[in-house]
PDB file of C-alpha atoms in Angstrom:
ATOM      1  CA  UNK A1236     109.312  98.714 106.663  1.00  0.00           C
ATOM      2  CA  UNK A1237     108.393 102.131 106.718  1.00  0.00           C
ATOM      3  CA  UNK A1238     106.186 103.459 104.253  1.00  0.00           C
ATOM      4  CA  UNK A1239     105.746 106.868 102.990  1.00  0.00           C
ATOM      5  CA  UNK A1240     102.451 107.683 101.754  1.00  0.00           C
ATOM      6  CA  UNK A1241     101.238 110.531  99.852  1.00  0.00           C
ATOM      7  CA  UNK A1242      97.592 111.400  99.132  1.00  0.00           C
ATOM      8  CA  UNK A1243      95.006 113.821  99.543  1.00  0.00           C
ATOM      9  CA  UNK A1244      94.585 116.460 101.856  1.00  0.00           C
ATOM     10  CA  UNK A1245      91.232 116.173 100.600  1.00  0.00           C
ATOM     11  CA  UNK A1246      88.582 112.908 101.153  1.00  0.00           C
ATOM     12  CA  UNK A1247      87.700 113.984  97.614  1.00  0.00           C
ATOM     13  CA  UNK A1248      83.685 113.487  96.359  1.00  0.00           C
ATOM     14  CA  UNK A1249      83.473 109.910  96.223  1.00  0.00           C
ATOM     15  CA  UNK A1250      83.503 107.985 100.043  1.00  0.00           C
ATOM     16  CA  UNK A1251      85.431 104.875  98.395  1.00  0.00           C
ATOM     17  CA  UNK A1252      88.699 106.791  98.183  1.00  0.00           C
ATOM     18  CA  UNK A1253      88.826 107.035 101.641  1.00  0.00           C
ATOM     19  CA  UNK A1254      87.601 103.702 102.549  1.00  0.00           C
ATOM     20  CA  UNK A1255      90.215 102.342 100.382  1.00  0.00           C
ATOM     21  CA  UNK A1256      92.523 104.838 102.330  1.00  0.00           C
ATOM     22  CA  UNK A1257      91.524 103.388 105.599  1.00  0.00           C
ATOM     23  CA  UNK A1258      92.063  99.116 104.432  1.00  0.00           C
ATOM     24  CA  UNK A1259      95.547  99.945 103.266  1.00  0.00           C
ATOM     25  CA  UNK A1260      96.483 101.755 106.725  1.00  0.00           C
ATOM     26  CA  UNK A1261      94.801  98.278 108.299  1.00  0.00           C
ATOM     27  CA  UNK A1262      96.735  96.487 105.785  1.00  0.00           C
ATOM     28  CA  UNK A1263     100.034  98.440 106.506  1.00  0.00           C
ATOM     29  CA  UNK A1264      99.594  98.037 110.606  1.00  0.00           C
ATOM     30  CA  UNK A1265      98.871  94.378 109.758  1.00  0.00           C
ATOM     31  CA  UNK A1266     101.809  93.630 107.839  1.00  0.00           C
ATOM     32  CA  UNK A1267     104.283  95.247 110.709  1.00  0.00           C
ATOM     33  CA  UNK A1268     104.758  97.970 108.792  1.00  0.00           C
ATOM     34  CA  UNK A1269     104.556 101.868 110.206  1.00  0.00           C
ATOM     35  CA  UNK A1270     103.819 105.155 107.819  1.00  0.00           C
ATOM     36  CA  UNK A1271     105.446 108.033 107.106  1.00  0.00           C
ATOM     37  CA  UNK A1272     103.440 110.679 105.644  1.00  0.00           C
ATOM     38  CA  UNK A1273     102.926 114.429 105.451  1.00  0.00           C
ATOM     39  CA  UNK A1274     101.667 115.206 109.642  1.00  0.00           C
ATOM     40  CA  UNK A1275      97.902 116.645 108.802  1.00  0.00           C
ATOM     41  CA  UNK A1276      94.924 115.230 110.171  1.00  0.00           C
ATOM     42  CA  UNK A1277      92.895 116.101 107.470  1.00  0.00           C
ATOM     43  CA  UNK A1278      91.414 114.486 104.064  1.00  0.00           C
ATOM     44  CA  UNK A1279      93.139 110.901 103.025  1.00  0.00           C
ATOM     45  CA  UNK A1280      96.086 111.661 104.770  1.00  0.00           C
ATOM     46  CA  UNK A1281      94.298 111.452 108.284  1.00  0.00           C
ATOM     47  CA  UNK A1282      92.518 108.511 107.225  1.00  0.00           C
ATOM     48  CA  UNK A1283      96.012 106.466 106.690  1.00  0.00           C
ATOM     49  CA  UNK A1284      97.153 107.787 109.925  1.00  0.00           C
ATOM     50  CA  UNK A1285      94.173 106.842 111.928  1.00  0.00           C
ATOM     51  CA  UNK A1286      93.972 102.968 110.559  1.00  0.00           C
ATOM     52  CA  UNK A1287      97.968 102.366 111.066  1.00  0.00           C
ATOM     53  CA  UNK A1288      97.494 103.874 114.527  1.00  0.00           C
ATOM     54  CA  UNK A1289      94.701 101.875 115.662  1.00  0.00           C
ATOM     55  CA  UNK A1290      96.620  98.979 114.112  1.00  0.00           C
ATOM     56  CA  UNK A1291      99.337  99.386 116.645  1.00  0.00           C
ATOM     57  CA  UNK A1292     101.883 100.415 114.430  1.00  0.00           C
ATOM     58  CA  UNK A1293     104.227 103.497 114.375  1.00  0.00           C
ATOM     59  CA  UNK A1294     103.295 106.839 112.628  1.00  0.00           C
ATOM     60  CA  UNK A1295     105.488 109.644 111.730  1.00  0.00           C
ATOM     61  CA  UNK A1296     104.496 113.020 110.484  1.00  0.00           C
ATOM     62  CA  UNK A1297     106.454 115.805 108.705  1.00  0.00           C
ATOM     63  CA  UNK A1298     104.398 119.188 108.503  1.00  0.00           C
ATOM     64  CA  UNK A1299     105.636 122.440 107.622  1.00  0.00           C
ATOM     65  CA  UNK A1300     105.038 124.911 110.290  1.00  0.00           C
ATOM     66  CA  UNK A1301     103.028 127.260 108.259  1.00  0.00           C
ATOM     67  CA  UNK A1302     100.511 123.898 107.990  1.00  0.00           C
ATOM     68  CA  UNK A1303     100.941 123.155 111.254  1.00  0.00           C
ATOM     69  CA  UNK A1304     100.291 127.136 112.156  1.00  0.00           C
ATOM     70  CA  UNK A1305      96.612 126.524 110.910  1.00  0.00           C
ATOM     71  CA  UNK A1306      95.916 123.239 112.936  1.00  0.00           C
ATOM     72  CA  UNK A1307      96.300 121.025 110.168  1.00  0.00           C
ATOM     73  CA  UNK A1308      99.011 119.099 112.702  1.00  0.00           C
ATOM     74  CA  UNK A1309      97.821 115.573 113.615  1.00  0.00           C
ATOM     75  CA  UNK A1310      97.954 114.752 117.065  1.00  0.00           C
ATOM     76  CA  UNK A1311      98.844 111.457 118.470  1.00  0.00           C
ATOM     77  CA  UNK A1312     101.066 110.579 116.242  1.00  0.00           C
ATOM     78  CA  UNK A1313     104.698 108.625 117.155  1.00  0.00           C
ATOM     79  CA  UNK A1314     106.565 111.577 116.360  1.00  0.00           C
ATOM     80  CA  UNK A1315     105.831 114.819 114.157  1.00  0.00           C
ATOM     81  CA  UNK A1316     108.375 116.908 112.827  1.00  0.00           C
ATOM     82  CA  UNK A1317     108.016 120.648 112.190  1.00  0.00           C
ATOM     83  CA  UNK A1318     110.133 121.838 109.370  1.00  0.00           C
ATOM     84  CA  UNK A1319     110.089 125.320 107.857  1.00  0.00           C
ATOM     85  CA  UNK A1320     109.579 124.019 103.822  1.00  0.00           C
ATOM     86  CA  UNK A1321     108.072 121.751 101.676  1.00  0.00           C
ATOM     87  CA  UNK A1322     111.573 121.079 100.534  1.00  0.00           C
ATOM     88  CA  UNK A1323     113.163 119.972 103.756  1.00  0.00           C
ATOM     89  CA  UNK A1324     109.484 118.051 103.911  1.00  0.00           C
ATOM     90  CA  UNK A1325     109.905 115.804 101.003  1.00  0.00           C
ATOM     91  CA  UNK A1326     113.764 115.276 101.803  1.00  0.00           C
ATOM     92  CA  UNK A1327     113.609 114.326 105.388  1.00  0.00           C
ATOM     93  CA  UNK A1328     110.026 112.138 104.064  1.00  0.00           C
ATOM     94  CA  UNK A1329     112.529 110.282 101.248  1.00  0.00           C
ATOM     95  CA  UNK A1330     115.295 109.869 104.192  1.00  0.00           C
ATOM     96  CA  UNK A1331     112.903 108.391 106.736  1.00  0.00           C
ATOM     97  CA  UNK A1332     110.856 105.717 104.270  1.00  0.00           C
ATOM     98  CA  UNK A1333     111.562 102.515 102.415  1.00  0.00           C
ATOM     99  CA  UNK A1334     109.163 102.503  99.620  1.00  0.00           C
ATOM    100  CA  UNK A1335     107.020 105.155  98.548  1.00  0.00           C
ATOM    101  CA  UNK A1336     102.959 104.796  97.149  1.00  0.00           C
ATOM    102  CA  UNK A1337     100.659 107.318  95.908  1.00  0.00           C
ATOM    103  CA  UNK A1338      96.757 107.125  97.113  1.00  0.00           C
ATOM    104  CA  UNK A1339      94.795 109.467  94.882  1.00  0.00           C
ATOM    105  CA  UNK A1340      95.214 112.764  95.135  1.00  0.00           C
ATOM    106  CA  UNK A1341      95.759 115.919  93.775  1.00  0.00           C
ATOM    107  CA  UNK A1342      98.919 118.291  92.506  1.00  0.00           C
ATOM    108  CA  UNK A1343     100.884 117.489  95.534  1.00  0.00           C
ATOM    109  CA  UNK A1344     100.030 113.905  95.785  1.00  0.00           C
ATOM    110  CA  UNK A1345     102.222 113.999  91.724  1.00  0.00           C
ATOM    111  CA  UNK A1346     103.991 116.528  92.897  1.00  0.00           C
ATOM    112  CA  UNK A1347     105.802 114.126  95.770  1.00  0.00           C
ATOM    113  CA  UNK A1348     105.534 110.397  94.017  1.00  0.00           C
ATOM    114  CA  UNK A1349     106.770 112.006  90.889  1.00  0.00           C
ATOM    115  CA  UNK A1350     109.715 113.215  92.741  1.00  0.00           C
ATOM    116  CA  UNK A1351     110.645 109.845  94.341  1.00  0.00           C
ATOM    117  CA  UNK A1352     110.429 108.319  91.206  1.00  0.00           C
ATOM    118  CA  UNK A1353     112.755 110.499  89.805  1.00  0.00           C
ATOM    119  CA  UNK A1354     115.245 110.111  92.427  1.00  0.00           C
ATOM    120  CA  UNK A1355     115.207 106.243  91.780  1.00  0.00           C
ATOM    121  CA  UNK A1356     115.575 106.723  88.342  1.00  0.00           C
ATOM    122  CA  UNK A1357     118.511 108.719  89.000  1.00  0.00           C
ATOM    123  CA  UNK A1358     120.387 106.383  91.547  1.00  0.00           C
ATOM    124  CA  UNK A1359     119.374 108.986  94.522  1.00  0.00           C
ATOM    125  CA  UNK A1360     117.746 105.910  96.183  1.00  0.00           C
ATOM    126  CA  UNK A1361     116.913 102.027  95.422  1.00  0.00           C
ATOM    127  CA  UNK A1362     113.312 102.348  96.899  1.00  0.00           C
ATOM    128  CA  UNK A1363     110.707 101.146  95.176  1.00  0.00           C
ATOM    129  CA  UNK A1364     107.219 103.771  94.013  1.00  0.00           C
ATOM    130  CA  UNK A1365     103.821 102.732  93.249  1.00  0.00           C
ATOM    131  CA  UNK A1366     100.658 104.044  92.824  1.00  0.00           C
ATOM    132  CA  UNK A1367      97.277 102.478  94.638  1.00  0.00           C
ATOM    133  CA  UNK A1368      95.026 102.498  91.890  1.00  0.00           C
ATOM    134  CA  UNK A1369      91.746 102.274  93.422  1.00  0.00           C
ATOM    135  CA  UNK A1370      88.978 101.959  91.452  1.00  0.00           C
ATOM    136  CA  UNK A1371      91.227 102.929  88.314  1.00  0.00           C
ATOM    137  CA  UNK A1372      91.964 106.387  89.555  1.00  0.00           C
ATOM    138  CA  UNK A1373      95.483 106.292  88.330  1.00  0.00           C
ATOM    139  CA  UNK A1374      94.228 105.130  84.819  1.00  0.00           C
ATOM    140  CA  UNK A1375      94.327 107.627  82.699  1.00  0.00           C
ATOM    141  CA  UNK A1376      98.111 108.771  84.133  1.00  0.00           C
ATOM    142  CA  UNK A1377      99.633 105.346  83.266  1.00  0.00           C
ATOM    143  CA  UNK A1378      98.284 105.637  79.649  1.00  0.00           C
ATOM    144  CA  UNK A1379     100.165 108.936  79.973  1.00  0.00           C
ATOM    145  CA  UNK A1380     103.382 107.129  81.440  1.00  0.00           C
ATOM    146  CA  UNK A1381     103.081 104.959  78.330  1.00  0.00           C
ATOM    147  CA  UNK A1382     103.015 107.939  75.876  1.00  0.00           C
ATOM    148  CA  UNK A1383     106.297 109.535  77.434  1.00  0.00           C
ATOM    149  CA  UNK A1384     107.886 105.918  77.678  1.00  0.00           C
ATOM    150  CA  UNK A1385     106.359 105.950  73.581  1.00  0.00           C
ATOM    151  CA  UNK A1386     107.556 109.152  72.547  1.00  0.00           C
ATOM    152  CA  UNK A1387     111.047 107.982  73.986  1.00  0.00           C
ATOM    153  CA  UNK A1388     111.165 110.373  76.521  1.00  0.00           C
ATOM    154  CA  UNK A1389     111.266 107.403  79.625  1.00  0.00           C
ATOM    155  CA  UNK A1390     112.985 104.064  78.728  1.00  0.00           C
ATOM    156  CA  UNK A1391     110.878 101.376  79.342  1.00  0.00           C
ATOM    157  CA  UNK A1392     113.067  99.884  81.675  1.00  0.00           C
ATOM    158  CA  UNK A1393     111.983 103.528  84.199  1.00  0.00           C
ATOM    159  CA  UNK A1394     108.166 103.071  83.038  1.00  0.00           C
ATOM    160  CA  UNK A1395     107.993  99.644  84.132  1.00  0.00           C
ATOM    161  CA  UNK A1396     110.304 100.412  87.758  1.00  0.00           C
ATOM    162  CA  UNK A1397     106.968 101.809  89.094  1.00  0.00           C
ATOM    163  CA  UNK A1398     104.079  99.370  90.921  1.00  0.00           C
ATOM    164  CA  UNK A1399     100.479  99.613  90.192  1.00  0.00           C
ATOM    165  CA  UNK A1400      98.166  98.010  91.786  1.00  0.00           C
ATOM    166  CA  UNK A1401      94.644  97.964  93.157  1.00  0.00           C
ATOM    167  CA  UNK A1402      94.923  95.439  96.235  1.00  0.00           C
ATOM    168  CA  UNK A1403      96.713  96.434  99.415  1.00  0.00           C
ATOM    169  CA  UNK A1404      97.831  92.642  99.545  1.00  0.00           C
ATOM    170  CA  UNK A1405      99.463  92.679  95.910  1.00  0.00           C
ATOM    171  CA  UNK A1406     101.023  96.405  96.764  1.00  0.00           C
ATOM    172  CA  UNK A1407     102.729  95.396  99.511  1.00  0.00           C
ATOM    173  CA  UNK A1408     103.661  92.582  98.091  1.00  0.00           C
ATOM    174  CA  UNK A1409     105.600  94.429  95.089  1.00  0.00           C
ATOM    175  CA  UNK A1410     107.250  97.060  97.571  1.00  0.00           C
ATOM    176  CA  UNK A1411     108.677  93.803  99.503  1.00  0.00           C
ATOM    177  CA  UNK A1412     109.986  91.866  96.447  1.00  0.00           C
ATOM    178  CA  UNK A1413     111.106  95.430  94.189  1.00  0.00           C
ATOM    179  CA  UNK A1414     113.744  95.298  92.170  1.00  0.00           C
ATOM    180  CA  UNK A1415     115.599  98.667  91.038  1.00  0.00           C
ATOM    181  CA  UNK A1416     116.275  98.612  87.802  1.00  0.00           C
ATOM    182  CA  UNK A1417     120.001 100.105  86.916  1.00  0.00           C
ATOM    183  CA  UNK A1418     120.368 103.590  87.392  1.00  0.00           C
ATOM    184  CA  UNK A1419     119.905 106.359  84.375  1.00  0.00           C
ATOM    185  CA  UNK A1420     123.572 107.008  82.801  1.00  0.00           C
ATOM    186  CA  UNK A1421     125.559 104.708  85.045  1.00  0.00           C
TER     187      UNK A1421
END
C-alpha cells in the first residue's frame, strides 16, 4: 500500500508533532507500506520521509519546480517528480496513492485531505482519508465536520467515510479494512 501523506512543511512549536510524525513513518515502513508525499525535506513532511526511508521502504516525492527551485527538494528519495503546479501535484499524488491521511498541518495540509475527501465523496476514487489526530490536534475540525454534517450540508453517511484516529496501529488498521460508502448522486 502506498500512502499519501500530507502535513506540515513546518515542525510547528510543539516537538510531539514531529515525533508523532516520525512513529507513523516507522509504523508505515513496518507495515510494508511506502509513502507518497509532497518531495520537501523540510518540517513534518521530511520527518515522514526520513522514518519510511530508514525503514527500508519506498518513498516518492512530487514537488513543484518553483519548490524544488529553492532547495526544498528531498534528496534520496525512490523517485521525485518535478511538476510545474500544485495542480498536476495533487493529481499525480491522488493517482499514485491508496489511502490518503492528514498529520497536522496548516492551509495546505486542508487544502490537500479536503480535496481527496471530496473526490471520494464524489465517486472520483474508492480510497479511504483520515486524519492522525495526535494529541487532539484535529479536534476542534471534527466538531466542525459535525456542524456541516448538522446543518445538513454533509450526509452523515460522507462525515462518517473519514478515519480518525490517534494510534498509527488503529490508522492503518482503518485504511486496510475501509469501506467507501456509495457515491454522492449515484
Amino acid at each position: 500500500m502506498k500512502i499519501a501523506v500530507f502535513c506540515g512543511s513546518s515542525r510547528g512549536n510543539d516537538e510531539r508533532f514531529a515525533q508523532a510524525a516520525g512513529v507513523f513513518g516507522q509504523y508505515m515502513a513496518s507495515q510494508g507500506m511506502d509513502l507518497v508525499f509532497g518531495g520537501g525535506k523540510v518540517g513534518l513532511m521530511g520527518v515522514v520521509a526520513d522514518a519510511v526511508l530508514a525503514g527500508g521502504r519506498e518513498v516518492y516525492g512530487v514537488i513543484p519546480e518553483s519548490l524544488r527551485d529553492r532547495e526544498l527538494a528531498h534528496q534520496g528519495l525512490t523517485r521525485l517528480d518535478v511538476v510545474s503546479s500544485m495542480h498536476e501535484r495533487k493529481a499525480l499524488m491522488a493517482d499514485m496513492a491508496d489511502a490518503f491521511v492528514a498529520l497536522p498541518g496548516g492551509p495546505g495540509t486542508m487544502d490537500e485531505i479536503f480535496e481527496a475527501w471530496t473526490w471520494g465523496q464524489l465517486g472520483y476514487h474508492s480510497k479511504p482519508c483520515a486524519f492522525y489526530n495526535v494529541d487532539g490536534y484535529y479536534n476542534e475540525l471534527l466538531a466542525f465536520i459535525r456542524t456541516m454534517s448538522g446543518a445538513g450540508f454533509l450526509k452523515p453517511e460522507y462525515a462518517e467515510m473519514v478515519i480518525v484516529k490517534d494510534q498509527p496501529t488503529e490508522l492503518v488498521s482503518a485504511l486496510e479494512n475501509y469501506q467507501p460508502p456509495s457515491r454522492k448522486w449515484s
